[in-house]
Tab-separated table of C-alpha atoms in Angstrom:
chain	number	residue	atom	x	y	z
A	1	MET	CA	36.509	20.809	-2.494
A	2	SER	CA	33.174	20.222	-4.114
A	3	VAL	CA	30.629	23.005	-4.979
A	4	ILE	CA	28.068	22.039	-2.481
A	5	GLU	CA	30.653	22.661	0.180
A	6	ASP	CA	31.407	26.050	-0.866
A	7	VAL	CA	27.868	27.030	-0.671
A	8	GLN	CA	26.525	28.456	2.612
A	9	PRO	CA	23.195	27.336	3.969
A	10	GLN	CA	21.332	30.461	3.301
A	11	GLN	CA	22.126	30.375	-0.338
A	12	LEU	CA	20.690	26.919	-0.741
A	13	VAL	CA	17.412	27.203	-2.743
A	14	THR	CA	14.935	24.505	-2.692
A	15	LYS	CA	13.348	23.902	-6.084
A	16	LEU	CA	9.584	24.429	-5.882
A	17	PRO	CA	7.386	22.716	-8.225
A	18	THR	CA	6.378	24.586	-11.407
A	19	ASP	CA	3.055	22.751	-12.287
A	20	ILE	CA	0.887	20.001	-10.961
A	21	HIS	CA	2.490	17.457	-13.020
A	22	PHE	CA	5.745	17.955	-11.258
A	23	ILE	CA	4.115	17.283	-7.997
A	24	LEU	CA	2.252	14.106	-9.223
A	25	ARG	CA	5.587	12.515	-10.214
A	26	ASN	CA	7.787	13.394	-7.308
A	27	LYS	CA	7.020	11.073	-4.355
A	28	ASP	CA	7.702	13.282	-1.701
A	29	LEU	CA	5.798	16.274	-3.159
A	30	HIS	CA	2.990	14.077	-3.955
A	31	ASP	CA	2.876	12.878	-0.067
A	32	LYS	CA	3.032	16.503	1.000
A	33	PHE	CA	0.368	17.550	-1.543
A	34	ARG	CA	-1.877	14.622	-0.380
A	35	ASN	CA	-1.530	15.666	3.228
A	36	PHE	CA	-2.471	19.276	1.991
A	37	LEU	CA	-5.452	18.157	0.388
A	38	ILE	CA	-6.560	16.198	3.309
A	39	ASP	CA	-6.454	19.285	5.324
A	40	LYS	CA	-8.356	21.135	2.453
A	41	ILE	CA	-11.047	18.274	2.341
A	42	ALA	CA	-10.359	17.567	-1.405
A	43	ILE	CA	-8.399	14.411	-1.274
A	44	GLU	CA	-10.693	12.759	-3.874
A	45	SER	CA	-9.101	14.440	-6.907
A	46	LEU	CA	-5.843	13.124	-5.986
A	47	LEU	CA	-7.003	9.755	-5.254
A	48	PHE	CA	-8.914	9.590	-8.596
A	49	LEU	CA	-5.649	10.444	-10.318
A	50	ASP	CA	-3.769	7.674	-8.364
A	51	ASP	CA	-6.378	4.979	-9.230
A	52	VAL	CA	-6.341	5.833	-12.805
A	53	LYS	CA	-2.580	5.493	-13.039
A	54	ILE	CA	-2.782	2.146	-11.568
A	55	TYR	CA	-5.770	1.288	-14.288
A	56	GLU	CA	-3.709	2.640	-17.122
A	57	ARG	CA	-0.727	0.118	-16.137
A	58	ILE	CA	-3.211	-3.093	-16.418
A	59	THR	CA	-2.585	-4.764	-19.502
A	60	LYS	CA	-5.179	-7.714	-19.042
A	61	PRO	CA	-8.358	-6.893	-20.776
A	62	GLU	CA	-10.531	-8.757	-18.088
A	63	TRP	CA	-8.641	-6.991	-15.277
A	64	LYS	CA	-8.843	-3.708	-17.314
A	65	GLN	CA	-12.810	-4.082	-17.335
A	66	ARG	CA	-12.889	-4.808	-13.471
A	67	ALA	CA	-10.500	-2.026	-12.503
A	68	GLY	CA	-12.711	0.483	-14.805
A	69	HIS	CA	-15.818	-0.432	-12.863
A	70	SER	CA	-13.953	-0.089	-9.856
A	71	VAL	CA	-12.852	3.227	-10.681
A	72	ILE	CA	-16.254	4.436	-11.781
A	73	ALA	CA	-17.979	2.989	-8.606
A	74	LYS	CA	-15.483	4.719	-6.402
A	75	PHE	CA	-14.988	8.374	-8.032
A	76	VAL	CA	-18.006	8.850	-10.752
A	77	GLY	CA	-21.336	7.130	-9.768
A	78	PRO	CA	-24.111	8.697	-7.857
A	79	ASN	CA	-23.213	6.994	-4.687
A	80	ALA	CA	-19.534	7.275	-5.048
A	81	LYS	CA	-17.587	7.313	-1.890
A	82	TYR	CA	-15.025	9.913	-3.376
A	83	GLN	CA	-17.127	11.634	-6.050
A	84	ILE	CA	-15.092	13.874	-8.115
A	85	ASN	CA	-15.974	17.158	-9.684
A	86	ILE	CA	-16.593	16.489	-13.428
A	87	SER	CA	-19.157	17.787	-15.954
A	88	GLU	CA	-22.424	16.005	-16.121
A	89	GLN	CA	-21.699	15.001	-19.497
A	90	GLN	CA	-18.407	13.502	-18.669
A	91	ARG	CA	-19.966	11.814	-16.010
A	92	SER	CA	-22.951	10.558	-18.091
A	93	ALA	CA	-20.354	9.122	-20.714
A	94	LEU	CA	-18.362	7.259	-18.104
A	95	LEU	CA	-21.365	5.718	-16.734
A	96	GLU	CA	-22.688	4.413	-19.816
A	97	THR	CA	-19.182	3.022	-20.594
A	98	ASP	CA	-19.148	-0.882	-21.190
A	99	ILE	CA	-15.527	-1.415	-22.779
A	100	PHE	CA	-12.680	-0.062	-21.030
A	101	ASP	CA	-9.273	0.929	-22.882
A	102	GLU	CA	-6.439	3.226	-22.237
A	103	THR	CA	-8.263	6.573	-23.083
A	104	THR	CA	-11.552	6.040	-21.110
A	105	PHE	CA	-10.638	8.051	-18.362
A	106	ASP	CA	-8.502	10.821	-20.301
A	107	GLN	CA	-11.072	13.672	-20.151
A	108	ALA	CA	-12.115	13.138	-16.545
A	109	LYS	CA	-8.206	12.942	-15.784
A	110	ASN	CA	-7.642	16.213	-17.506
A	111	THR	CA	-10.571	17.902	-15.851
A	112	VAL	CA	-9.286	16.635	-12.415
A	113	THR	CA	-5.806	17.655	-13.157
A	114	GLU	CA	-7.064	21.119	-14.421
A	115	LEU	CA	-9.051	21.557	-11.145
A	116	LEU	CA	-6.156	20.739	-8.971
A	117	GLN	CA	-3.813	23.300	-10.937
A	118	ASP	CA	-6.444	25.872	-10.813
A	119	ASN	CA	-7.724	25.605	-7.253
A	120	PHE	CA	-4.953	24.123	-5.236
A	121	PHE	CA	-1.332	24.335	-6.994
A	122	TYR	CA	-0.855	27.747	-6.115
A	123	SER	CA	-1.779	27.756	-2.503
A	124	PHE	CA	0.285	24.455	-1.884
A	125	VAL	CA	3.368	26.102	-3.380
A	126	GLN	CA	2.727	29.163	-0.868
A	127	TYR	CA	2.369	26.376	1.767
A	128	LEU	CA	5.598	24.818	0.956
A	129	LYS	CA	7.628	28.153	1.128
A	130	ASN	CA	6.039	28.814	4.653
A	131	PRO	CA	4.938	26.029	6.097
A	132	PRO	CA	2.942	25.977	9.433
A	133	ALA	CA	5.173	26.186	12.661
A	134	GLU	CA	3.383	23.284	13.925
A	135	PRO	CA	2.483	20.842	11.056
A	136	ARG	CA	-1.035	19.167	11.666
A	137	ASN	CA	-1.306	15.523	11.846
A	138	THR	CA	-3.058	14.871	8.676
A	139	LYS	CA	-1.192	11.481	7.662
A	140	LEU	CA	-3.821	9.262	5.961
A	141	SER	CA	-2.929	5.661	5.982
A	142	ILE	CA	-3.313	3.874	2.749
A	143	HIS	CA	-5.760	1.639	4.602
A	144	GLU	CA	-8.076	4.428	4.921
A	145	CYS	CA	-7.918	5.264	1.359
A	146	TYR	CA	-8.220	1.843	-0.183
A	147	PRO	CA	-10.027	-1.318	1.142
A	148	THR	CA	-7.576	-4.288	1.948
A	149	GLU	CA	-8.007	-5.686	-1.529
A	150	PRO	CA	-9.042	-3.986	-4.644
A	151	TYR	CA	-12.873	-4.255	-5.345
A	152	PHE	CA	-12.298	-5.782	-8.722
A	153	ASN	CA	-10.323	-8.759	-6.991
A	154	ARG	CA	-12.740	-9.522	-4.382
A	155	GLU	CA	-14.683	-12.577	-4.493
A	156	ARG	CA	-18.391	-11.994	-4.154
A	157	ARG	CA	-19.697	-13.084	-0.746
A	158	SER	CA	-22.469	-15.588	-0.591
A	159	SER	CA	-26.181	-14.484	-0.022
A	160	ALA	CA	-26.067	-16.710	3.416
A	161	GLY	CA	-22.877	-15.177	4.618
A	162	ASP	CA	-24.600	-11.707	4.038
A	163	ARG	CA	-27.902	-12.708	5.679
A	164	ARG	CA	-25.751	-13.828	8.384
A	165	ARG	CA	-23.920	-10.959	8.899
A	166	THR	CA	-27.092	-8.747	8.770
A	167	SER	CA	-28.599	-10.845	11.248
A	168	ARG	CA	-25.965	-10.358	13.728
A	169	PHE	CA	-25.906	-6.672	13.153
A	170	SER	CA	-29.778	-6.487	13.405
A	171	HIS	CA	-29.503	-8.456	16.842
A	172	ARG	CA	-26.968	-5.906	18.265
A	173	LEU	CA	-29.422	-3.130	16.923
A	174	SER	CA	-32.394	-4.588	18.646
A	175	ARG	CA	-30.611	-5.056	21.743
A	176	SER	CA	-29.401	-1.329	21.818
A	177	SER	CA	-32.558	-0.032	21.066
A	178	ALA	CA	-34.206	-2.180	23.762
A	179	SER	CA	-31.834	-1.069	26.340
A	180	ASP	CA	-32.777	2.543	25.179
A	181	GLU	CA	-36.389	1.959	25.609
A	182	SER	CA	-35.768	0.669	28.959
A	183	ASN	CA	-34.195	3.892	30.266
A	184	PRO	CA	-36.659	6.632	29.094
A	185	SER	CA	-35.414	9.249	31.615
A	186	GLU	CA	-32.070	9.312	29.630
A	187	THR	CA	-33.770	10.310	26.345
A	188	VAL	CA	-33.925	13.960	25.321
């Protein structure tokens, strides 16, 4: 008889994470933490850490340059889709970066990790101890987080293609605005 068979179910203790790094290394906890952050509307920090992890694995210098610019555009720039909370000094230094290496994002990564540890880690552990009776459907698909292909691998579209798409879109807008003008009684 094995030791596990001798243990009663109420004696089984699940191992709770002790720090944020444990969560980031464990796939199941990482997924639960991602859903938890989506619920708290704070997913940008975890997405940044995931992208930096991918960036750090890139070995070819030209790819690292493209990936670095992509990370900055997505998380650091003034119009970034998932702007992270870092100091203005760190933000300025990253925006002025021209050459990307293994240490480019170290300070920002440490800041974001500390913010996750300080602001969300303990509430996440409490969530793991006492999960809600009915879990919310907060599953975020990978396609909602990332485009179909990374920004740094995408070919630039020709300006003719951009004009063509814009003119089709403009045509739809003009058609819908014309229908709105034809029904003035429906406007508020």
